[in-house]
Short mmCIF file of C-alpha atoms in Angstrom, two decimals:
data_model
loop_
_atom_site.label_atom_id
_atom_site.label_comp_id
_atom_site.label_asym_id
_atom_site.label_seq_id
_atom_site.Cartn_x
_atom_site.Cartn_y
_atom_site.Cartn_z
CA MET A 1 26.92 87.93 162.08
CA ALA A 2 29.12 86.33 159.45
CA SER A 3 26.69 87.60 156.83
CA ALA A 4 26.88 91.05 158.30
CA THR A 5 30.66 91.05 158.15
CA VAL A 6 30.61 90.07 154.49
CA ALA A 7 28.06 92.75 153.65
CA VAL A 8 30.02 95.42 155.49
CA GLY A 9 33.18 94.52 153.64
CA HIS A 10 31.47 94.68 150.31
CA GLY A 11 29.51 97.83 150.97
CA ALA A 12 32.30 99.93 152.35
CA ASP A 13 32.67 101.87 149.14
CA HIS A 14 29.97 104.53 148.88
CA GLY A 15 27.19 101.99 149.19
CA HIS A 16 26.62 101.41 145.45
CA GLU A 17 25.72 97.77 146.00
CA GLU A 18 23.98 97.32 142.65
CA HIS A 19 27.25 97.60 140.70
CA GLU A 20 29.74 96.09 143.10
CA THR A 21 32.73 94.00 142.15
CA ASN A 22 34.20 91.37 144.46
CA TYR A 23 36.31 94.17 145.93
CA GLY A 24 33.24 96.08 147.12
CA MET A 25 33.23 98.92 144.61
CA SER A 26 31.53 99.65 141.33
CA ASN A 27 32.82 98.21 138.07
CA ASN A 28 32.81 101.71 136.58
CA LYS A 29 35.11 103.06 139.26
CA MET A 30 37.47 100.11 138.90
CA ALA A 31 37.49 100.60 135.11
CA MET A 32 38.25 104.31 135.45
CA TRP A 33 41.23 103.60 137.71
CA LEU A 34 42.43 100.92 135.28
CA PHE A 35 42.22 103.48 132.46
CA LEU A 36 44.10 106.10 134.50
CA SER A 37 46.74 103.52 135.37
CA SER A 38 47.24 102.70 131.69
CA ASP A 39 47.30 106.42 130.82
CA CYS A 40 50.42 106.70 133.00
CA LEU A 41 52.20 104.68 130.30
CA LEU A 42 51.07 107.08 127.56
CA PHE A 43 52.30 110.17 129.38
CA GLY A 44 55.42 108.29 130.55
CA ALA A 45 56.29 107.67 126.89
CA LEU A 46 55.70 111.31 125.93
CA ILE A 47 57.63 112.76 128.89
CA SER A 48 60.61 110.44 128.43
CA THR A 49 60.68 111.20 124.70
CA PHE A 50 60.81 114.91 125.50
CA LEU A 51 63.61 114.33 128.03
CA LEU A 52 65.51 112.37 125.42
CA TYR A 53 65.19 115.01 122.71
CA ARG A 54 65.54 118.21 124.72
CA THR A 55 69.32 117.94 124.49
CA ASN A 56 69.55 115.85 121.31
CA ILE A 57 68.11 118.30 118.83
CA SER A 58 68.01 117.11 115.24
CA ASP A 59 68.90 120.41 113.54
CA GLY A 60 71.99 120.94 115.67
CA THR A 61 70.40 123.74 117.75
CA VAL A 62 72.02 124.08 121.16
CA PHE A 63 69.08 124.26 123.53
CA THR A 64 69.89 126.37 126.55
CA GLU A 65 67.56 126.57 129.55
CA PRO A 66 63.78 126.62 130.07
CA ALA A 67 63.97 130.27 131.17
CA ASP A 68 65.23 131.23 127.73
CA VAL A 69 62.26 129.69 125.92
CA PHE A 70 59.26 129.56 128.26
CA ASP A 71 57.26 132.35 129.83
CA ILE A 72 57.41 130.91 133.35
CA PRO A 73 55.18 133.51 135.11
CA PHE A 74 52.46 132.90 132.52
CA THR A 75 52.74 129.10 132.75
CA SER A 76 52.77 129.33 136.57
CA LEU A 77 49.46 131.18 136.36
CA SER A 78 48.06 128.45 134.08
CA SER A 79 49.25 125.81 136.58
CA PHE A 80 47.53 127.70 139.39
CA VAL A 81 44.30 127.81 137.37
CA LEU A 82 44.41 124.04 136.79
CA LEU A 83 45.14 123.37 140.47
CA MET A 84 42.17 125.51 141.48
CA SER A 85 39.99 123.59 139.00
CA SER A 86 40.76 120.45 141.01
CA LEU A 87 39.44 122.27 144.07
CA THR A 88 36.21 123.26 142.33
CA MET A 89 35.86 119.65 141.13
CA VAL A 90 35.99 118.20 144.65
CA LEU A 91 33.58 120.89 145.82
CA ALA A 92 31.21 119.85 143.01
CA LEU A 93 31.39 116.20 144.07
CA SER A 94 30.91 117.16 147.70
CA ALA A 95 27.80 119.22 146.80
CA VAL A 96 26.30 116.42 144.68
CA LYS A 97 26.89 113.89 147.48
CA ARG A 98 25.06 116.22 149.87
CA GLY A 99 22.17 116.42 147.42
CA ASP A 100 22.90 120.11 146.74
CA GLU A 101 22.21 120.00 143.00
CA ARG A 102 22.41 123.74 142.38
CA ASN A 103 25.87 124.17 143.86
CA GLY A 104 26.98 120.92 142.26
CA ARG A 105 26.15 122.34 138.83
CA ILE A 106 27.77 125.69 139.61
CA TRP A 107 31.04 124.06 140.70
CA LEU A 108 31.05 121.72 137.69
CA LEU A 109 30.59 124.68 135.33
CA THR A 110 33.30 126.60 137.21
CA THR A 111 35.65 123.64 136.75
CA ALA A 112 34.88 123.54 133.02
CA PHE A 113 35.45 127.31 132.79
CA LEU A 114 38.85 127.05 134.53
CA GLY A 115 39.74 124.21 132.14
CA MET A 116 38.86 126.49 129.21
CA VAL A 117 41.07 129.24 130.67
CA PHE A 118 43.93 126.73 130.87
CA ILE A 119 43.39 125.61 127.27
CA GLY A 120 43.21 129.26 126.18
CA GLY A 121 46.58 129.82 127.84
CA GLN A 122 48.04 126.81 126.05
CA VAL A 123 46.76 128.04 122.66
CA TYR A 124 48.29 131.46 123.41
CA GLU A 125 51.63 129.84 124.31
CA PHE A 126 51.61 127.75 121.13
CA THR A 127 50.81 130.87 119.07
CA ILE A 128 53.74 132.76 120.60
CA PHE A 129 56.10 129.84 119.94
CA SER A 130 54.91 129.61 116.37
CA ALA A 131 55.43 133.35 115.84
CA GLU A 132 58.98 132.97 117.17
CA GLY A 133 59.71 130.22 114.68
CA LEU A 134 59.28 127.25 117.03
CA GLN A 135 56.81 125.12 115.08
CA TYR A 136 55.90 121.44 115.30
CA SER A 137 58.38 120.36 112.65
CA THR A 138 61.17 122.82 113.46
CA ASN A 139 63.26 120.17 115.24
CA THR A 140 62.91 117.09 117.46
CA TRP A 141 62.68 119.23 120.60
CA THR A 142 59.66 121.18 119.33
CA SER A 143 58.00 117.98 118.02
CA ALA A 144 58.38 116.30 121.43
CA PHE A 145 57.23 119.44 123.28
CA PHE A 146 54.12 120.06 121.15
CA THR A 147 53.18 116.36 121.19
CA LEU A 148 53.43 116.13 124.99
CA THR A 149 51.68 119.37 125.86
CA GLY A 150 49.22 118.89 122.97
CA PHE A 151 48.19 115.45 124.25
CA HIS A 152 47.72 116.94 127.70
CA GLY A 153 45.61 119.70 126.17
CA VAL A 154 43.47 117.09 124.42
CA HIS A 155 42.95 115.35 127.77
CA VAL A 156 41.87 118.65 129.35
CA SER A 157 39.50 119.29 126.42
CA VAL A 158 37.94 115.82 126.82
CA GLY A 159 37.55 116.58 130.53
CA ILE A 160 35.72 119.83 129.69
CA LEU A 161 33.37 117.90 127.39
CA LEU A 162 32.73 115.35 130.16
CA LEU A 163 31.97 118.14 132.63
CA MET A 164 29.62 119.89 130.21
CA GLY A 165 27.99 116.56 129.36
CA THR A 166 27.44 115.88 133.07
CA VAL A 167 25.85 119.30 133.64
CA PHE A 168 23.70 119.53 130.52
CA GLY A 169 23.01 115.80 130.12
CA THR A 170 21.25 115.76 133.50
CA ARG A 171 19.00 118.78 132.96
CA ASN A 172 15.89 116.60 132.81
CA SER A 173 16.87 113.73 135.07
CA GLY A 174 18.46 115.92 137.76
CA LEU A 175 21.87 115.73 139.42
CA GLY A 176 20.92 114.09 142.69
CA LYS A 177 22.88 111.92 145.08
CA GLU A 178 22.30 108.90 142.84
CA LYS A 179 24.49 110.58 140.18
CA SER A 180 27.39 111.11 142.58
CA GLU A 181 29.35 108.19 141.15
CA ALA A 182 29.19 109.65 137.62
CA VAL A 183 30.47 112.97 138.98
CA GLU A 184 33.16 111.13 140.95
CA LEU A 185 34.39 109.35 137.79
CA VAL A 186 34.60 112.62 135.85
CA GLY A 187 36.42 114.07 138.86
CA LEU A 188 38.97 111.24 138.90
CA TYR A 189 39.74 111.89 135.25
CA TRP A 190 40.03 115.63 135.90
CA HIS A 191 42.37 115.20 138.87
CA PHE A 192 44.52 112.82 136.83
CA VAL A 193 44.90 115.49 134.15
CA ASP A 194 45.91 117.84 136.97
CA ILE A 195 48.61 115.56 138.39
CA VAL A 196 50.02 114.96 134.92
CA TRP A 197 50.38 118.73 134.60
CA VAL A 198 52.11 118.83 138.01
CA ILE A 199 54.76 116.56 136.48
CA ILE A 200 54.93 118.37 133.13
CA PHE A 201 55.23 121.80 134.77
CA THR A 202 58.16 120.69 136.94
CA VAL A 203 60.01 118.43 134.52
CA ILE A 204 59.60 120.45 131.31
CA TYR A 205 59.24 124.03 132.49
CA LEU A 206 61.19 124.35 135.74
CA ILE A 207 64.03 121.83 136.03
CA PRO A 208 67.24 123.30 134.62
CA ILE A 209 69.15 121.25 132.07
CA GLY A 210 72.69 122.30 132.97
CA MET B 1 16.89 91.56 165.50
CA SER B 2 17.41 89.32 162.50
CA VAL B 3 20.68 88.73 160.71
CA THR B 4 19.40 90.79 157.76
CA GLU B 5 18.58 93.75 160.00
CA ASN B 6 21.99 93.45 161.63
CA THR B 7 23.53 93.54 158.19
CA ASP B 8 21.66 96.69 157.18
CA VAL B 9 22.49 98.51 160.39
CA ALA B 10 26.15 97.55 160.20
CA HIS B 11 26.29 98.48 156.54
CA ASP B 12 24.73 101.91 157.05
CA HIS B 13 27.08 102.55 159.96
CA VAL B 14 30.17 101.73 157.92
CA VAL B 15 29.00 103.77 154.92
CA ASP B 16 28.39 106.77 157.18
CA ASP B 17 31.82 106.35 158.76
CA HIS B 18 33.31 106.13 155.31
CA HIS B 19 31.78 109.45 154.31
CA ASP B 20 32.92 111.03 157.56
CA ASP B 21 36.49 110.10 156.65
CA HIS B 22 36.41 112.42 153.64
CA PRO B 23 37.72 115.95 154.19
CA SER B 24 35.20 118.75 154.61
CA ASP B 25 34.86 121.52 152.03
CA SER B 26 36.96 123.87 154.16
CA SER B 27 39.67 121.17 154.37
CA TYR B 28 39.66 120.93 150.58
CA VAL B 29 40.16 124.70 150.36
CA LEU B 30 43.12 124.48 152.78
CA ILE B 31 44.61 121.60 150.76
CA ALA B 32 44.28 123.65 147.55
CA LEU B 33 45.93 126.64 149.21
CA GLY B 34 48.75 124.34 150.32
CA LEU B 35 49.17 123.15 146.72
CA ALA B 36 49.23 126.75 145.50
CA PHE B 37 51.88 127.55 148.12
CA LEU B 38 54.02 124.59 146.99
CA THR B 39 53.69 125.79 143.38
CA ALA B 40 54.84 129.26 144.48
CA VAL B 41 57.85 127.66 146.21
CA GLU B 42 58.66 125.79 142.99
CA VAL B 43 58.55 128.99 140.97
CA GLY B 44 60.63 130.73 143.67
CA LEU B 45 63.27 128.00 143.37
CA PHE B 46 63.25 128.49 139.61
CA VAL B 47 63.70 132.26 139.96
CA LEU B 48 66.49 131.87 142.55
CA GLU B 49 68.08 129.00 140.64
CA ASP B 50 71.30 130.86 139.83
CA TRP B 51 71.84 131.95 143.42
CA ILE B 52 70.96 128.53 144.89
CA GLY B 53 72.96 126.73 142.22
CA ASP B 54 76.04 128.83 142.97
CA ASN B 55 75.79 128.30 146.71
CA PHE B 56 74.42 124.78 147.07
CA GLY B 57 74.94 123.24 143.63
CA LEU B 58 72.47 122.90 140.77
CA GLY B 59 71.70 119.33 141.89
CA SER B 60 70.05 120.68 145.04
CA VAL B 61 67.61 122.75 142.93
CA LYS B 62 66.68 119.71 140.85
CA ILE B 63 66.22 117.51 143.93
CA ALA B 64 64.06 120.15 145.64
CA LEU B 65 61.87 120.60 142.53
CA VAL B 66 61.39 116.84 142.12
CA ALA B 67 60.59 116.48 145.85
CA LEU B 68 57.97 119.25 145.65
CA MET B 69 56.50 117.64 142.52
CA ILE B 70 56.17 114.29 144.30
CA ILE B 71 54.54 115.94 147.34
CA LYS B 72 52.00 117.76 145.12
CA PHE B 73 51.32 114.56 143.20
CA TRP B 74 50.72 112.66 146.44
CA ILE B 75 48.44 115.35 147.90
CA VAL B 76 46.20 115.46 144.80
CA GLY B 77 46.11 111.65 144.59
CA ALA B 78 45.50 111.06 148.28
CA TYR B 79 42.96 113.80 149.00
CA PHE B 80 41.37 115.04 145.77
CA MET B 81 41.25 111.58 144.20
CA HIS B 82 40.35 110.05 147.60
CA LEU B 83 42.96 107.30 147.40
CA LYS B 84 43.70 107.81 151.09
CA PHE B 85 40.09 106.98 151.96
CA ASP B 86 39.11 104.48 149.25
CA ASN B 87 39.71 100.78 148.88
CA PRO B 88 43.50 100.11 148.88
CA ILE B 89 43.11 98.03 145.71
CA LEU B 90 42.64 101.32 143.80
CA THR B 91 45.94 102.68 145.12
CA GLN B 92 47.64 99.42 144.18
CA LEU B 93 46.14 99.54 140.69
CA PHE B 94 47.29 103.12 140.11
CA VAL B 95 50.73 102.62 141.63
CA PHE B 96 51.19 99.52 139.44
CA GLY B 97 50.68 101.60 136.27
CA LEU B 98 52.87 104.38 137.62
CA VAL B 99 55.74 102.09 138.61
CA LEU B 100 55.47 100.16 135.34
CA ALA B 101 55.75 103.44 133.40
CA LEU B 102 58.70 104.61 135.52
CA VAL B 103 60.58 101.32 135.10
CA VAL B 104 59.89 100.96 131.36
CA TYR B 105 60.89 104.53 130.52
CA PHE B 106 63.86 104.58 132.88
CA ILE B 107 65.19 101.57 130.98
CA MET B 108 64.40 103.29 127.67
CA LEU B 109 66.19 106.52 128.68
CA SER B 110 69.08 104.52 130.09
CA ALA B 111 69.48 102.75 126.77
CA PHE B 112 69.99 106.08 125.04
CA GLU B 113 71.86 108.00 127.72
CA PHE B 114 74.27 105.52 129.34
CA SER B 115 77.41 105.09 127.31
CA PHE B 116 77.86 101.40 128.06
CA TRP B 117 74.63 100.65 126.17
CA ASN B 118 75.29 103.08 123.40
CA ASP B 119 77.72 101.32 121.14
CA GLY B 120 76.66 101.80 117.56
CA LEU B 121 73.59 104.00 118.25
CA GLU B 122 75.00 107.04 116.49
CA ASP B 123 76.01 104.89 113.54
CA GLN B 124 72.33 103.93 113.22
CA GLY B 125 71.28 107.59 113.27
CA LEU B 126 69.71 107.31 116.73
CA PRO B 127 70.15 109.90 119.49
CA GLY B 128 72.49 109.26 122.40
CA GLY B 129 76.06 108.17 122.21
CA ILE B 130 78.05 109.86 124.95
CA SER B 131 81.61 109.71 123.66
#
């Protein structure tokens, strides 16, 4: 019975016994969470730098309020698209865990498509800013803004590549239940990108300065 | 029944229970709709900022937006990233990175924004320096 107790404790995480750590989960999953944890420091640095420079602008510009610079309805729509991509990601994982390969692939491709829509929106926003004279080197505010949102965009783009790699890299081998952990890891990364945007959207776009 | 068989049966049972703990697809849809609703409330607060700020103070708008952000963050982490259902060590690992980032950057921002730490910053060409 003692043996059974030990086995239960170690197998309580999705049953991937062949890759378990002492904590009863796969090394890959632990490594992904460690990476996401460390990524908090990267985005923490970028967000705090933006907060620091949004009122301390190097060229003496008096920055007013987010409403005067950002197109909030448009960015809200982009945020909605990214939130919905998190939904399609969990539905993809759910389908793969059920062994429903076809729907798993459809939801993964839908997630990648929504990610592309979000990136398209970000490129459009950057283009508008540039046309209005707000370029990367205009002042410290624009540098901090483009660096922060640009890094987030790069994360989303990497996520799209991971999603496409998962779909097209398994064309021959199939996307069965045994691949659910790979899908789960891509999903964790994708959801992390989503929660970072939750913070960016509120802190940078919505919270008034005054 | 041997110890090994007991182990397998117990293991399968726990794994099945574990999967049952996860929300169903329809629950995920409801959670996503809830997140969309919270985002709409955030945008509504932003639109009504002037009116709310005049009547309740601008601080109340900021507090409400931060509270909604934290709620959305928690919902995505707990349900979409399965932290609520997974091994607690994963939550601890993630929270450690999050708290470390918050503490480090709070100290960094404090160094630039609080006047009692600011002596000489402007002389060195660094931002900050509330006079």
